[in-house]
Amino acid sequence: MGQWLIIILSLLVLVYLGQKVYEREYYLIWNIDLVPVALIFILLGVWTKNNLHQLEKYFSIYFLPIGLILTNYSSKLNYRVSGYQIVDLYYQQIGNHFLFYLAAISGIWSVLIFFKTLPESSILKSIGQKTLIYYGVHSPIVLVLVEKLVKELSTKYTGIFVNQYITTVFVAILTILGCELIVRMFRGTNFPFGIKRLGERDE
């Protein structure tokens, strides 16, 4: 436990330093200043996997309201205390560190509980197996095109895009479809880095 605490504290210090580096306009190659932020979530995932048997009871549907309330309250509070600034990791905008991680972790917890209660779905399982590929292509490729499309559509079909929630759902669906299209187009090739053939399953 002591080792984990040292690692987490060290990463939090690096997260803070990464923000200061960005604020001083020292833009690091490959956004390496964001690595500590991501590593915290990855290590929490590893810890959760290693202790899943003990944590299983906390993934009951009865904990879903708690997770949703924590996510909603802490994210809104973070939005207010950070000067009404949305969270955007690319620009090192995470607001209050404690509230950011509380909202993120409770949100992940809620999502895990929700999907754990759903019956097994081949579609959701397929998406889950390609999450990292989706993550790699959604922002620089798919979202750019989807946002342009939605912007054009929203000016013509104002009766459909009546609020932000509808727009968000529409963008999410189009983004998933776009990511899946890229996966299918390049399935079996070495795109993008030649490290692993896209679309292959881990055995």
Short mmCIF file of C-alpha atoms in Angstrom, two decimals:
data_model
loop_
_atom_site.label_atom_id
_atom_site.label_comp_id
_atom_site.label_asym_id
_atom_site.label_seq_id
_atom_site.Cartn_x
_atom_site.Cartn_y
_atom_site.Cartn_z
CA MET A 1 0.00 0.00 0.00
CA GLY A 2 2.86 2.36 0.80
CA GLN A 3 4.34 1.78 -2.65
CA TRP A 4 1.05 2.64 -4.33
CA LEU A 5 0.75 5.82 -2.25
CA ILE A 6 4.24 6.98 -3.26
CA ILE A 7 3.47 6.31 -6.94
CA ILE A 8 0.16 8.18 -6.85
CA LEU A 9 1.64 11.16 -4.99
CA SER A 10 4.57 11.30 -7.43
CA LEU A 11 2.20 11.28 -10.39
CA LEU A 12 0.08 14.04 -8.84
CA VAL A 13 3.21 16.18 -8.48
CA LEU A 14 4.01 15.50 -12.15
CA VAL A 15 0.44 16.44 -13.10
CA TYR A 16 0.91 19.77 -11.31
CA LEU A 17 4.30 20.38 -12.95
CA GLY A 18 2.85 19.45 -16.34
CA GLN A 19 0.21 22.15 -15.94
CA LYS A 20 2.82 24.74 -15.01
CA VAL A 21 4.93 23.78 -18.03
CA TYR A 22 1.91 24.20 -20.31
CA GLU A 23 0.95 27.53 -18.72
CA ARG A 24 4.44 28.83 -19.50
CA GLU A 25 3.89 27.77 -23.12
CA TYR A 26 6.54 25.04 -23.15
CA TYR A 27 4.66 22.63 -25.38
CA LEU A 28 6.20 19.19 -25.00
CA ILE A 29 6.43 16.65 -27.81
CA TRP A 30 3.50 14.17 -28.06
CA ASN A 31 1.76 16.01 -25.19
CA ILE A 32 4.00 14.10 -22.81
CA ASP A 33 2.88 16.45 -20.02
CA LEU A 34 -0.46 14.58 -20.08
CA VAL A 35 1.14 11.18 -19.45
CA PRO A 36 0.97 11.45 -15.62
CA VAL A 37 -2.76 12.27 -15.81
CA ALA A 38 -3.41 9.19 -17.93
CA LEU A 39 -1.11 6.97 -15.86
CA ILE A 40 -3.14 7.60 -12.72
CA PHE A 41 -6.22 6.16 -14.41
CA ILE A 42 -4.26 3.24 -15.91
CA LEU A 43 -2.74 2.34 -12.54
CA LEU A 44 -6.13 2.60 -10.84
CA GLY A 45 -7.43 0.20 -13.49
CA VAL A 46 -4.58 -2.23 -12.79
CA TRP A 47 -5.20 -1.98 -9.04
CA THR A 48 -8.93 -2.56 -9.54
CA LYS A 49 -8.27 -5.61 -11.72
CA ASN A 50 -5.85 -7.06 -9.15
CA ASN A 51 -8.37 -6.55 -6.34
CA LEU A 52 -11.55 -7.25 -8.30
CA HIS A 53 -12.62 -10.09 -6.03
CA GLN A 54 -12.66 -7.79 -2.98
CA LEU A 55 -14.24 -4.90 -4.92
CA GLU A 56 -16.95 -6.96 -6.61
CA LYS A 57 -19.55 -6.06 -3.98
CA TYR A 58 -19.17 -2.36 -4.80
CA PHE A 59 -20.29 -2.94 -8.40
CA SER A 60 -23.84 -3.73 -7.36
CA ILE A 61 -26.67 -1.77 -8.99
CA TYR A 62 -27.51 -0.34 -5.56
CA PHE A 63 -24.33 1.78 -5.70
CA LEU A 64 -25.27 3.34 -9.06
CA PRO A 65 -27.22 6.30 -7.54
CA ILE A 66 -24.24 7.09 -5.29
CA GLY A 67 -21.85 7.07 -8.23
CA LEU A 68 -24.14 9.24 -10.36
CA ILE A 69 -24.70 11.78 -7.57
CA LEU A 70 -20.96 12.02 -6.88
CA THR A 71 -20.20 12.43 -10.58
CA ASN A 72 -22.86 15.06 -11.15
CA TYR A 73 -22.17 17.10 -8.01
CA SER A 74 -18.35 17.06 -8.18
CA SER A 75 -18.23 17.84 -11.92
CA LYS A 76 -20.63 20.79 -11.55
CA LEU A 77 -18.74 22.07 -8.51
CA ASN A 78 -15.45 21.77 -10.39
CA TYR A 79 -16.98 23.71 -13.28
CA ARG A 80 -17.95 26.54 -10.93
CA VAL A 81 -14.76 26.74 -8.87
CA SER A 82 -12.59 26.69 -12.01
CA GLY A 83 -14.32 29.79 -13.36
CA TYR A 84 -16.90 28.00 -15.52
CA GLN A 85 -14.21 26.30 -17.56
CA ILE A 86 -14.91 22.92 -19.12
CA VAL A 87 -12.49 20.04 -18.56
CA ASP A 88 -10.15 19.63 -21.53
CA LEU A 89 -7.03 17.54 -21.02
CA TYR A 90 -5.51 18.66 -24.32
CA TYR A 91 -5.29 22.21 -22.96
CA GLN A 92 -4.40 21.10 -19.42
CA GLN A 93 -7.78 22.33 -18.16
CA ILE A 94 -8.82 20.07 -15.30
CA GLY A 95 -9.79 22.69 -12.73
CA ASN A 96 -9.62 21.56 -9.12
CA HIS A 97 -7.51 18.39 -8.98
CA PHE A 98 -9.50 16.71 -6.22
CA LEU A 99 -12.87 17.42 -7.84
CA PHE A 100 -11.56 16.41 -11.26
CA TYR A 101 -10.44 12.97 -10.08
CA LEU A 102 -13.52 12.52 -7.87
CA ALA A 103 -15.82 13.23 -10.82
CA ALA A 104 -13.78 11.07 -13.21
CA ILE A 105 -13.43 8.06 -10.91
CA SER A 106 -17.05 8.14 -9.73
CA GLY A 107 -18.11 8.48 -13.37
CA ILE A 108 -16.05 5.44 -14.36
CA TRP A 109 -17.48 3.58 -11.37
CA SER A 110 -21.03 4.44 -12.48
CA VAL A 111 -20.36 3.32 -16.05
CA LEU A 112 -18.90 0.00 -14.86
CA ILE A 113 -21.93 -0.64 -12.64
CA PHE A 114 -24.33 0.26 -15.44
CA PHE A 115 -22.76 -1.99 -18.06
CA LYS A 116 -22.28 -4.81 -15.57
CA THR A 117 -26.06 -4.95 -15.10
CA LEU A 118 -26.75 -5.11 -18.86
CA PRO A 119 -27.12 -8.46 -20.62
CA GLU A 120 -24.11 -9.46 -22.71
CA SER A 121 -24.07 -7.70 -26.08
CA SER A 122 -21.83 -8.64 -29.00
CA ILE A 123 -21.93 -5.03 -30.25
CA LEU A 124 -20.82 -3.52 -26.94
CA LYS A 125 -18.23 -6.28 -26.53
CA SER A 126 -16.82 -5.51 -29.97
CA ILE A 127 -16.58 -1.79 -29.17
CA GLY A 128 -14.89 -2.56 -25.86
CA GLN A 129 -12.21 -4.66 -27.56
CA LYS A 130 -11.32 -1.73 -29.83
CA THR A 131 -11.44 1.06 -27.24
CA LEU A 132 -7.79 2.06 -27.64
CA ILE A 133 -8.15 2.30 -31.42
CA TYR A 134 -11.25 4.44 -31.00
CA TYR A 135 -9.35 6.61 -28.53
CA GLY A 136 -6.49 7.09 -30.97
CA VAL A 137 -8.58 8.17 -33.97
CA HIS A 138 -11.66 9.84 -32.48
CA SER A 139 -10.17 13.22 -31.61
CA PRO A 140 -7.77 14.05 -34.50
CA ILE A 141 -9.92 12.53 -37.25
CA VAL A 142 -13.52 11.59 -36.45
CA LEU A 143 -14.60 14.37 -34.08
CA VAL A 144 -13.27 17.06 -36.40
CA LEU A 145 -15.49 15.78 -39.23
CA VAL A 146 -18.48 15.03 -36.99
CA GLU A 147 -18.48 18.49 -35.40
CA LYS A 148 -18.38 20.14 -38.82
CA LEU A 149 -21.28 17.96 -39.96
CA VAL A 150 -23.35 18.66 -36.83
CA LYS A 151 -22.69 22.38 -37.17
CA GLU A 152 -24.07 22.32 -40.71
CA LEU A 153 -27.06 20.17 -39.79
CA SER A 154 -27.97 22.22 -36.70
CA THR A 155 -28.43 25.35 -38.79
CA LYS A 156 -30.82 23.55 -41.15
CA TYR A 157 -32.69 21.30 -38.73
CA THR A 158 -33.21 23.51 -35.70
CA GLY A 159 -36.24 21.47 -34.64
CA ILE A 160 -34.05 18.40 -34.00
CA PHE A 161 -31.09 19.99 -32.24
CA VAL A 162 -33.23 21.67 -29.58
CA ASN A 163 -30.82 21.19 -26.66
CA GLN A 164 -27.27 20.21 -25.82
CA TYR A 165 -28.20 16.71 -24.64
CA ILE A 166 -29.67 15.74 -28.02
CA THR A 167 -26.63 17.17 -29.79
CA THR A 168 -24.26 15.27 -27.48
CA VAL A 169 -26.04 11.96 -28.09
CA PHE A 170 -26.03 12.58 -31.84
CA VAL A 171 -22.31 13.42 -31.82
CA ALA A 172 -21.52 10.33 -29.71
CA ILE A 173 -23.38 8.00 -32.10
CA LEU A 174 -21.73 9.50 -35.18
CA THR A 175 -18.31 9.33 -33.52
CA ILE A 176 -18.71 5.63 -32.71
CA LEU A 177 -19.84 4.92 -36.27
CA GLY A 178 -16.91 6.92 -37.64
CA CYS A 179 -14.36 5.10 -35.48
CA GLU A 180 -15.86 1.75 -36.46
CA LEU A 181 -15.68 2.71 -40.13
CA ILE A 182 -11.95 3.45 -39.79
CA VAL A 183 -11.39 0.12 -38.04
CA ARG A 184 -13.20 -1.75 -40.83
CA MET A 185 -11.44 0.18 -43.62
CA PHE A 186 -7.98 -0.62 -42.27
CA ARG A 187 -8.70 -4.07 -40.80
CA GLY A 188 -5.78 -6.42 -41.39
CA THR A 189 -3.33 -3.62 -42.28
CA ASN A 190 -0.44 -2.22 -40.26
CA PHE A 191 -2.12 1.18 -39.87
CA PRO A 192 -1.02 3.38 -38.17
CA PHE A 193 2.34 2.35 -36.68
CA GLY A 194 3.04 -1.18 -37.87
CA ILE A 195 3.19 -2.44 -34.26
CA LYS A 196 0.09 -4.59 -34.50
CA ARG A 197 -2.29 -5.38 -37.30
CA LEU A 198 -5.44 -3.32 -36.87
CA GLY A 199 -8.51 -5.30 -35.94
CA GLU A 200 -6.67 -8.38 -34.71
CA ARG A 201 -7.83 -9.82 -31.44
CA ASP A 202 -5.60 -10.50 -28.47
CA GLU A 203 -5.43 -14.21 -27.84
#
